[in-house]
PDB file of C-alpha atoms in Angstrom:
ATOM      1  CA  GLY A   1      17.720  -4.018  -0.496  1.00 79.00           C
ATOM      2  CA  ASP A   2      15.111  -2.548  -2.874  1.00 86.00           C
ATOM      3  CA  SER A   3      13.852   0.769  -1.280  1.00 91.00           C
ATOM      4  CA  VAL A   4      11.972   4.191  -2.377  1.00 95.00           C
ATOM      5  CA  THR A   5      12.608   7.603  -1.261  1.00 96.00           C
ATOM      6  CA  GLN A   6       9.929  10.338  -1.688  1.00 97.00           C
ATOM      7  CA  THR A   7       9.415  13.841  -0.915  1.00 95.00           C
ATOM      8  CA  GLU A   8       8.559  14.335   2.807  1.00 92.00           C
ATOM      9  CA  GLY A   9       5.280  15.787   3.753  1.00 91.00           C
ATOM     10  CA  PRO A  10       3.362  17.847   4.726  1.00 95.00           C
ATOM     11  CA  VAL A  11       3.193  19.365   1.335  1.00 97.00           C
ATOM     12  CA  THR A  12       1.120  22.669   1.148  1.00 97.00           C
ATOM     13  CA  VAL A  13      -0.020  24.407  -1.998  1.00 97.00           C
ATOM     14  CA  SER A  14      -2.567  26.363  -3.119  1.00 97.00           C
ATOM     15  CA  GLU A  15      -5.779  25.493  -5.349  1.00 97.00           C
ATOM     16  CA  SER A  16      -4.559  26.184  -9.117  1.00 97.00           C
ATOM     17  CA  GLU A  17      -0.946  26.351  -8.335  1.00 97.00           C
ATOM     18  CA  SER A  18       1.180  22.983  -9.672  1.00 98.00           C
ATOM     19  CA  LEU A  19       2.322  20.278  -7.520  1.00 98.00           C
ATOM     20  CA  ILE A  20       5.529  18.202  -7.965  1.00 98.00           C
ATOM     21  CA  ILE A  21       6.089  15.096  -5.776  1.00 98.00           C
ATOM     22  CA  ASN A  22       9.337  13.767  -5.894  1.00 98.00           C
ATOM     23  CA  CYS A  23      10.304   9.808  -6.326  1.00 98.00           C
ATOM     24  CA  THR A  24      13.209   8.018  -6.621  1.00 97.00           C
ATOM     25  CA  TYR A  25      13.641   4.493  -6.471  1.00 96.00           C
ATOM     26  CA  SER A  26      16.490   1.522  -5.598  1.00 94.00           C
ATOM     27  CA  ALA A  27      15.971  -1.488  -7.172  1.00 89.00           C
ATOM     28  CA  THR A  28      18.606  -3.396  -6.300  1.00 82.00           C
ATOM     29  CA  SER A  29      17.057  -7.202  -6.470  1.00 77.00           C
ATOM     30  CA  ILE A  30      14.596  -6.331  -9.404  1.00 78.00           C
ATOM     31  CA  ALA A  31      15.476  -6.424 -12.975  1.00 76.00           C
ATOM     32  CA  TYR A  32      12.153  -5.076 -14.543  1.00 79.00           C
ATOM     33  CA  PRO A  33      10.598  -2.937 -11.717  1.00 87.00           C
ATOM     34  CA  ASN A  34       7.151  -1.373 -12.514  1.00 90.00           C
ATOM     35  CA  LEU A  35       5.837   1.854 -10.458  1.00 94.00           C
ATOM     36  CA  PHE A  36       2.937   2.506  -8.995  1.00 95.00           C
ATOM     37  CA  TRP A  37       1.560   5.918  -7.647  1.00 97.00           C
ATOM     38  CA  TYR A  38      -1.251   5.250  -4.797  1.00 96.00           C
ATOM     39  CA  VAL A  39      -3.429   7.729  -2.808  1.00 97.00           C
ATOM     40  CA  ARG A  40      -5.523   7.980   0.235  1.00 94.00           C
ATOM     41  CA  TYR A  41      -8.089  10.455   0.180  1.00 94.00           C
ATOM     42  CA  PRO A  42      -9.273  11.616   3.963  1.00 91.00           C
ATOM     43  CA  GLY A  43     -11.624   9.256   5.180  1.00 85.00           C
ATOM     44  CA  GLU A  44     -11.097   6.153   1.952  1.00 87.00           C
ATOM     45  CA  GLY A  45      -8.697   3.253   1.564  1.00 86.00           C
ATOM     46  CA  LEU A  46      -5.618   2.846  -0.330  1.00 92.00           C
ATOM     47  CA  GLN A  47      -6.331   3.193  -4.009  1.00 93.00           C
ATOM     48  CA  LEU A  48      -3.975   3.001  -7.679  1.00 93.00           C
ATOM     49  CA  LEU A  49      -3.639   6.699  -8.754  1.00 97.00           C
ATOM     50  CA  LEU A  50      -1.302   4.967 -12.082  1.00 96.00           C
ATOM     51  CA  LYS A  51       0.763   2.985 -13.266  1.00 93.00           C
ATOM     52  CA  VAL A  52       3.786   2.230 -15.416  1.00 94.00           C
ATOM     53  CA  ILE A  53       5.253  -1.004 -16.045  1.00 89.00           C
ATOM     54  CA  THR A  54       7.892  -0.103 -19.121  1.00 90.00           C
ATOM     55  CA  ALA A  55      10.357   2.156 -18.531  1.00 92.00           C
ATOM     56  CA  GLY A  56      10.236   5.709 -20.803  1.00 94.00           C
ATOM     57  CA  GLN A  57       7.032   5.278 -20.336  1.00 96.00           C
ATOM     58  CA  LYS A  58       4.275   8.084 -18.649  1.00 97.00           C
ATOM     59  CA  GLY A  59       1.206   7.230 -17.024  1.00 97.00           C
ATOM     60  CA  SER A  60      -1.841   9.747 -16.075  1.00 97.00           C
ATOM     61  CA  SER A  61      -4.954   9.787 -14.059  1.00 97.00           C
ATOM     62  CA  ARG A  62      -6.909  12.586 -12.885  1.00 96.00           C
ATOM     63  CA  GLY A  63      -4.765  15.275 -14.171  1.00 97.00           C
ATOM     64  CA  PHE A  64      -1.773  13.498 -12.375  1.00 98.00           C
ATOM     65  CA  GLU A  65       1.325  12.538 -14.546  1.00 98.00           C
ATOM     66  CA  ALA A  66       4.474  10.697 -14.218  1.00 98.00           C
ATOM     67  CA  THR A  67       7.022   9.258 -16.012  1.00 97.00           C
ATOM     68  CA  TYR A  68       9.226   5.956 -15.597  1.00 96.00           C
ATOM     69  CA  ASN A  69      12.873   7.137 -15.671  1.00 96.00           C
ATOM     70  CA  LYS A  70      15.568   4.497 -15.831  1.00 93.00           C
ATOM     71  CA  GLU A  71      18.189   6.761 -16.110  1.00 94.00           C
ATOM     72  CA  THR A  72      17.591   8.804 -13.316  1.00 95.00           C
ATOM     73  CA  THR A  73      15.721   5.848 -11.220  1.00 95.00           C
ATOM     74  CA  SER A  74      12.600   8.558 -10.879  1.00 97.00           C
ATOM     75  CA  PHE A  75       8.983   8.577 -11.120  1.00 98.00           C
ATOM     76  CA  HIS A  76       8.206  12.096  -9.741  1.00 98.00           C
ATOM     77  CA  LEU A  77       4.313  12.611  -9.985  1.00 98.00           C
ATOM     78  CA  GLN A  78       3.129  15.671 -11.254  1.00 98.00           C
ATOM     79  CA  LYS A  79      -0.228  17.977 -11.802  1.00 98.00           C
ATOM     80  CA  ALA A  80      -0.218  20.994 -13.500  1.00 98.00           C
ATOM     81  CA  SER A  81      -3.211  22.821 -11.685  1.00 98.00           C
ATOM     82  CA  VAL A  82      -4.385  21.463  -8.247  1.00 98.00           C
ATOM     83  CA  GLN A  83      -7.894  21.558  -6.578  1.00 97.00           C
ATOM     84  CA  GLU A  84      -8.961  21.347  -3.155  1.00 97.00           C
ATOM     85  CA  SER A  85     -10.115  17.596  -3.879  1.00 97.00           C
ATOM     86  CA  ASP A  86      -6.469  16.584  -4.374  1.00 98.00           C
ATOM     87  CA  SER A  87      -5.881  16.768  -0.817  1.00 98.00           C
ATOM     88  CA  ALA A  88      -4.626  13.308   0.267  1.00 97.00           C
ATOM     89  CA  VAL A  89      -1.226  11.334   1.158  1.00 96.00           C
ATOM     90  CA  TYR A  90       0.315  10.128  -1.867  1.00 97.00           C
ATOM     91  CA  TYR A  91       2.754   7.163  -2.022  1.00 97.00           C
ATOM     92  CA  CYS A  92       5.017   5.797  -4.681  1.00 97.00           C
ATOM     93  CA  ALA A  93       5.575   2.175  -4.818  1.00 94.00           C
ATOM     94  CA  LEU A  94       7.917  -0.364  -6.568  1.00 92.00           C
ATOM     95  CA  GLY A  95       6.617  -3.821  -7.944  1.00 88.00           C
ATOM     96  CA  ASP A  96       8.595  -6.531  -9.451  1.00 78.00           C
ATOM     97  CA  MET A  97       7.382  -8.108 -12.912  1.00 66.00           C
ATOM     98  CA  THR A  98       8.874 -11.454 -12.960  1.00 66.00           C
ATOM     99  CA  ASN A  99       6.164 -13.928 -12.327  1.00 55.00           C
ATOM    100  CA  SER A 100       8.018 -15.546  -9.001  1.00 61.00           C
ATOM    101  CA  ALA A 101       7.819 -12.064  -7.298  1.00 58.00           C
ATOM    102  CA  GLY A 102       3.875 -12.003  -7.484  1.00 63.00           C
ATOM    103  CA  ASN A 103       2.806  -9.059  -7.189  1.00 71.00           C
ATOM    104  CA  LYS A 104       4.966  -7.456  -3.950  1.00 79.00           C
ATOM    105  CA  LEU A 105       5.272  -3.927  -3.538  1.00 87.00           C
ATOM    106  CA  THR A 106       7.766  -1.928  -1.822  1.00 90.00           C
ATOM    107  CA  PHE A 107       6.017   1.663  -0.339  1.00 93.00           C
ATOM    108  CA  GLY A 108       7.663   4.985   0.182  1.00 95.00           C
ATOM    109  CA  ILE A 109       6.649   6.585   3.640  1.00 94.00           C
ATOM    110  CA  GLY A 110       3.603   8.871   2.320  1.00 95.00           C
ATOM    111  CA  THR A 111       3.630  12.115   1.002  1.00 97.00           C
ATOM    112  CA  ARG A 112       0.875  14.367   2.842  1.00 96.00           C
ATOM    113  CA  VAL A 113      -0.080  17.003   0.292  1.00 98.00           C
ATOM    114  CA  LEU A 114      -2.577  20.001   1.488  1.00 97.00           C
ATOM    115  CA  VAL A 115      -4.449  22.088  -0.788  1.00 98.00           C
ATOM    116  CA  ARG A 116      -5.479  25.682   0.441  1.00 96.00           C
ATOM    117  CA  PRO A 117      -8.537  27.062  -1.500  1.00 94.00           C
TER     118      PRO A 117
ATOM    119  CA  GLY B   1     -17.020  -3.019  -8.511  1.00 80.00           C
ATOM    120  CA  GLY B   2     -16.310  -4.937  -4.971  1.00 89.00           C
ATOM    121  CA  ILE B   3     -15.224  -4.142  -1.411  1.00 92.00           C
ATOM    122  CA  ILE B   4     -12.470  -4.578   1.213  1.00 95.00           C
ATOM    123  CA  THR B   5     -14.406  -4.546   4.894  1.00 95.00           C
ATOM    124  CA  GLN B   6     -11.597  -4.619   7.901  1.00 96.00           C
ATOM    125  CA  THR B   7     -12.538  -5.313  11.575  1.00 96.00           C
ATOM    126  CA  PRO B   8     -12.291  -3.969  14.134  1.00 96.00           C
ATOM    127  CA  LYS B   9     -11.834  -0.072  12.682  1.00 95.00           C
ATOM    128  CA  PHE B  10     -10.015   0.342  16.228  1.00 95.00           C
ATOM    129  CA  LEU B  11      -8.379  -1.963  18.887  1.00 95.00           C
ATOM    130  CA  ILE B  12      -7.029  -1.416  21.929  1.00 94.00           C
ATOM    131  CA  GLY B  13      -5.010  -3.975  23.892  1.00 93.00           C
ATOM    132  CA  GLN B  14      -3.341  -5.304  26.510  1.00 93.00           C
ATOM    133  CA  GLU B  15       0.851  -5.961  26.238  1.00 93.00           C
ATOM    134  CA  GLY B  16       1.172  -9.628  26.188  1.00 94.00           C
ATOM    135  CA  GLN B  17      -2.496 -10.210  24.645  1.00 95.00           C
ATOM    136  CA  LYS B  18      -3.287 -12.035  21.415  1.00 96.00           C
ATOM    137  CA  LEU B  19      -5.294 -10.204  19.066  1.00 96.00           C
ATOM    138  CA  THR B  20      -6.966 -10.661  15.634  1.00 97.00           C
ATOM    139  CA  LEU B  21      -7.942  -8.884  12.737  1.00 97.00           C
ATOM    140  CA  LYS B  22     -10.338  -9.623  10.150  1.00 97.00           C
ATOM    141  CA  CYS B  23     -10.281  -8.809   6.404  1.00 98.00           C
ATOM    142  CA  GLN B  24     -13.062  -9.360   4.063  1.00 97.00           C
ATOM    143  CA  GLN B  25     -13.060  -9.248   0.339  1.00 97.00           C
ATOM    144  CA  ASN B  26     -16.271  -9.470  -2.438  1.00 96.00           C
ATOM    145  CA  PHE B  27     -13.928  -9.050  -5.460  1.00 95.00           C
ATOM    146  CA  ASN B  28     -13.393 -12.756  -5.605  1.00 95.00           C
ATOM    147  CA  HIS B  29      -9.740 -12.011  -5.963  1.00 94.00           C
ATOM    148  CA  ASP B  30      -7.420 -15.344  -5.184  1.00 93.00           C
ATOM    149  CA  THR B  31      -4.394 -13.058  -3.366  1.00 93.00           C
ATOM    150  CA  MET B  32      -4.852 -11.290  -0.048  1.00 95.00           C
ATOM    151  CA  TYR B  33      -2.324  -9.253   2.054  1.00 95.00           C
ATOM    152  CA  TRP B  34      -1.474  -8.043   5.149  1.00 96.00           C
ATOM    153  CA  TYR B  35       0.299  -4.833   5.614  1.00 96.00           C
ATOM    154  CA  ARG B  36       1.506  -2.631   8.204  1.00 96.00           C
ATOM    155  CA  GLN B  37       2.014   1.223   8.320  1.00 93.00           C
ATOM    156  CA  ASP B  38       3.945   3.093  11.118  1.00 91.00           C
ATOM    157  CA  SER B  39       4.028   6.690  11.270  1.00 85.00           C
ATOM    158  CA  GLY B  40       6.867   7.826   9.309  1.00 81.00           C
ATOM    159  CA  LYS B  41       7.416   4.255   7.143  1.00 84.00           C
ATOM    160  CA  GLY B  42       6.286   2.825   4.309  1.00 86.00           C
ATOM    161  CA  LEU B  43       3.536   0.176   4.186  1.00 92.00           C
ATOM    162  CA  ARG B  44       5.546  -2.954   5.027  1.00 92.00           C
ATOM    163  CA  LEU B  45       4.160  -6.690   4.077  1.00 92.00           C
ATOM    164  CA  ILE B  46       3.318  -8.779   6.826  1.00 95.00           C
ATOM    165  CA  TYR B  47       1.923 -12.116   5.307  1.00 95.00           C
ATOM    166  CA  TYR B  48      -0.026 -12.351   1.709  1.00 93.00           C
ATOM    167  CA  SER B  49      -2.162 -15.618   0.773  1.00 94.00           C
ATOM    168  CA  ILE B  50      -1.745 -16.684  -3.232  1.00 91.00           C
ATOM    169  CA  THR B  51      -4.401 -18.351  -3.367  1.00 90.00           C
ATOM    170  CA  GLU B  52      -7.460 -20.208  -0.515  1.00 90.00           C
ATOM    171  CA  ASN B  53      -5.300 -22.474   1.858  1.00 88.00           C
ATOM    172  CA  ASP B  54      -2.077 -20.538   1.493  1.00 92.00           C
ATOM    173  CA  LEU B  55       0.330 -18.142   3.383  1.00 95.00           C
ATOM    174  CA  GLN B  56       2.992 -16.950   2.251  1.00 92.00           C
ATOM    175  CA  LYS B  57       5.670 -15.214   4.663  1.00 93.00           C
ATOM    176  CA  GLY B  58       6.439 -11.357   4.634  1.00 90.00           C
ATOM    177  CA  ASP B  59       9.364  -9.150   5.580  1.00 88.00           C
ATOM    178  CA  LEU B  60       7.771  -9.121   8.919  1.00 92.00           C
ATOM    179  CA  SER B  61       6.077 -11.906   9.763  1.00 94.00           C
ATOM    180  CA  GLU B  62       7.541 -12.384  12.904  1.00 95.00           C
ATOM    181  CA  GLY B  63       5.225 -11.972  15.831  1.00 94.00           C
ATOM    182  CA  TYR B  64       1.877 -12.496  13.608  1.00 96.00           C
ATOM    183  CA  ASP B  65       0.099 -15.546  12.682  1.00 97.00           C
ATOM    184  CA  ALA B  66      -2.361 -15.233   9.667  1.00 97.00           C
ATOM    185  CA  SER B  67      -5.405 -17.745   8.521  1.00 96.00           C
ATOM    186  CA  ARG B  68      -7.230 -17.617   5.202  1.00 96.00           C
ATOM    187  CA  GLU B  69     -10.386 -19.255   6.096  1.00 87.00           C
ATOM    188  CA  LYS B  70     -12.092 -18.975   2.880  1.00 94.00           C
ATOM    189  CA  LYS B  71     -11.493 -17.190  -0.247  1.00 96.00           C
ATOM    190  CA  SER B  72     -13.037 -14.070   0.781  1.00 97.00           C
ATOM    191  CA  SER B  73     -11.401 -13.692   4.089  1.00 97.00           C
ATOM    192  CA  PHE B  74      -7.975 -13.297   5.358  1.00 97.00           C
ATOM    193  CA  SER B  75      -7.402 -12.542   9.115  1.00 98.00           C
ATOM    194  CA  LEU B  76      -4.235 -11.672  10.939  1.00 98.00           C
ATOM    195  CA  THR B  77      -3.304 -12.422  14.697  1.00 97.00           C
ATOM    196  CA  VAL B  78      -0.883 -10.342  16.907  1.00 96.00           C
ATOM    197  CA  THR B  79       0.533 -12.945  19.128  1.00 96.00           C
ATOM    198  CA  SER B  80       1.404 -11.315  21.736  1.00 94.00           C
ATOM    199  CA  ALA B  81       0.742  -7.501  21.571  1.00 92.00           C
ATOM    200  CA  GLN B  82       4.244  -5.216  22.326  1.00 91.00           C
ATOM    201  CA  LYS B  83       3.762  -1.988  25.056  1.00 87.00           C
ATOM    202  CA  ASN B  84       3.047   1.390  23.306  1.00 84.00           C
ATOM    203  CA  GLU B  85       2.755  -0.694  19.861  1.00 85.00           C
ATOM    204  CA  MET B  86       1.101   2.316  17.449  1.00 90.00           C
ATOM    205  CA  ALA B  87       0.531   0.931  13.912  1.00 94.00           C
ATOM    206  CA  VAL B  88      -2.558   0.889  10.990  1.00 95.00           C
ATOM    207  CA  PHE B  89      -2.506  -2.638   9.479  1.00 97.00           C
ATOM    208  CA  LEU B  90      -4.081  -2.477   6.022  1.00 96.00           C
ATOM    209  CA  CYS B  91      -5.495  -5.132   4.307  1.00 97.00           C
ATOM    210  CA  ALA B  92      -5.714  -5.971   0.214  1.00 95.00           C
ATOM    211  CA  SER B  93      -6.415  -8.126  -2.419  1.00 94.00           C
ATOM    212  CA  SER B  94      -5.807  -8.342  -6.338  1.00 91.00           C
ATOM    213  CA  PRO B  95      -7.381 -10.836  -9.266  1.00 90.00           C
ATOM    214  CA  ARG B  96      -4.039 -12.878  -9.027  1.00 84.00           C
ATOM    215  CA  TRP B  97      -0.412 -13.328  -7.965  1.00 80.00           C
ATOM    216  CA  GLY B  98       2.442 -13.130 -10.318  1.00 72.00           C
ATOM    217  CA  TYR B  99       0.462 -10.295 -13.059  1.00 69.00           C
ATOM    218  CA  GLN B 100       1.218  -6.694 -11.016  1.00 71.00           C
ATOM    219  CA  ASP B 101      -2.435  -6.811 -10.958  1.00 77.00           C
ATOM    220  CA  THR B 102      -3.318  -3.916  -8.990  1.00 84.00           C
ATOM    221  CA  GLN B 103      -3.852  -4.331  -5.081  1.00 90.00           C
ATOM    222  CA  TYR B 104      -7.292  -2.999  -3.767  1.00 92.00           C
ATOM    223  CA  PHE B 105      -7.077  -1.694  -0.235  1.00 94.00           C
ATOM    224  CA  GLY B 106      -9.225  -1.700   2.796  1.00 94.00           C
ATOM    225  CA  PRO B 107      -9.749   1.505   5.107  1.00 92.00           C
ATOM    226  CA  GLY B 108      -7.609   0.030   7.873  1.00 94.00           C
ATOM    227  CA  THR B 109      -7.431  -0.831  11.241  1.00 96.00           C
ATOM    228  CA  ARG B 110      -5.974   0.971  13.841  1.00 95.00           C
ATOM    229  CA  LEU B 111      -3.835  -0.726  16.801  1.00 95.00           C
ATOM    230  CA  LEU B 112      -2.950   0.907  20.118  1.00 94.00           C
ATOM    231  CA  VAL B 113      -1.687  -1.397  22.988  1.00 93.00           C
ATOM    232  CA  LEU B 114      -1.639   0.150  26.310  1.00 90.00           C
TER     233      LEU B 114
END
């Protein structure tokens, strides 16, 4: 079946350091995968950080970037210089672009990131 | 903007009990979802509703019922709580079905079964 594997947390980094969270996917039943990063900040609900629907494209938001690489089936999330406010749980998710599948998403387990001041 | 409200925030039940979780959204979205999150696992889809009066089973529907009472509300019932069960239930909504619209999530209901 379809699945998402991401970096196991917690990941601890110091403020102003770089961060990368790995995400790889397996889309055995999806012809046109869409890829998403969701984030849950402390005390808040899960929210979309960025999404990319076309292979080879890059998405960016709040200083984070992720490139949809179809060859390596990866969608790693990166930020060059993190801030304490980036402490959160990050989820990689896989979706199907075809209308028949609608908005069904397959999520990874989430990666908790702690940014030290 | 809009908001998704889930009640209750915390739910403690007894083994075998029927438990109901409620979700309200004021986005005027057509589609609503219920997910379950267990420790160390990703979110798994339990039920979804494409539009008012519609119900669809997700990957994890066994042991649950759902009800879309009106466009703005979507309830989930645990038909018989399992002893020592512990999970977070997340409700979400999206504008439409079939266009990969962004899903907006509520804060969750934490369930503990004694």
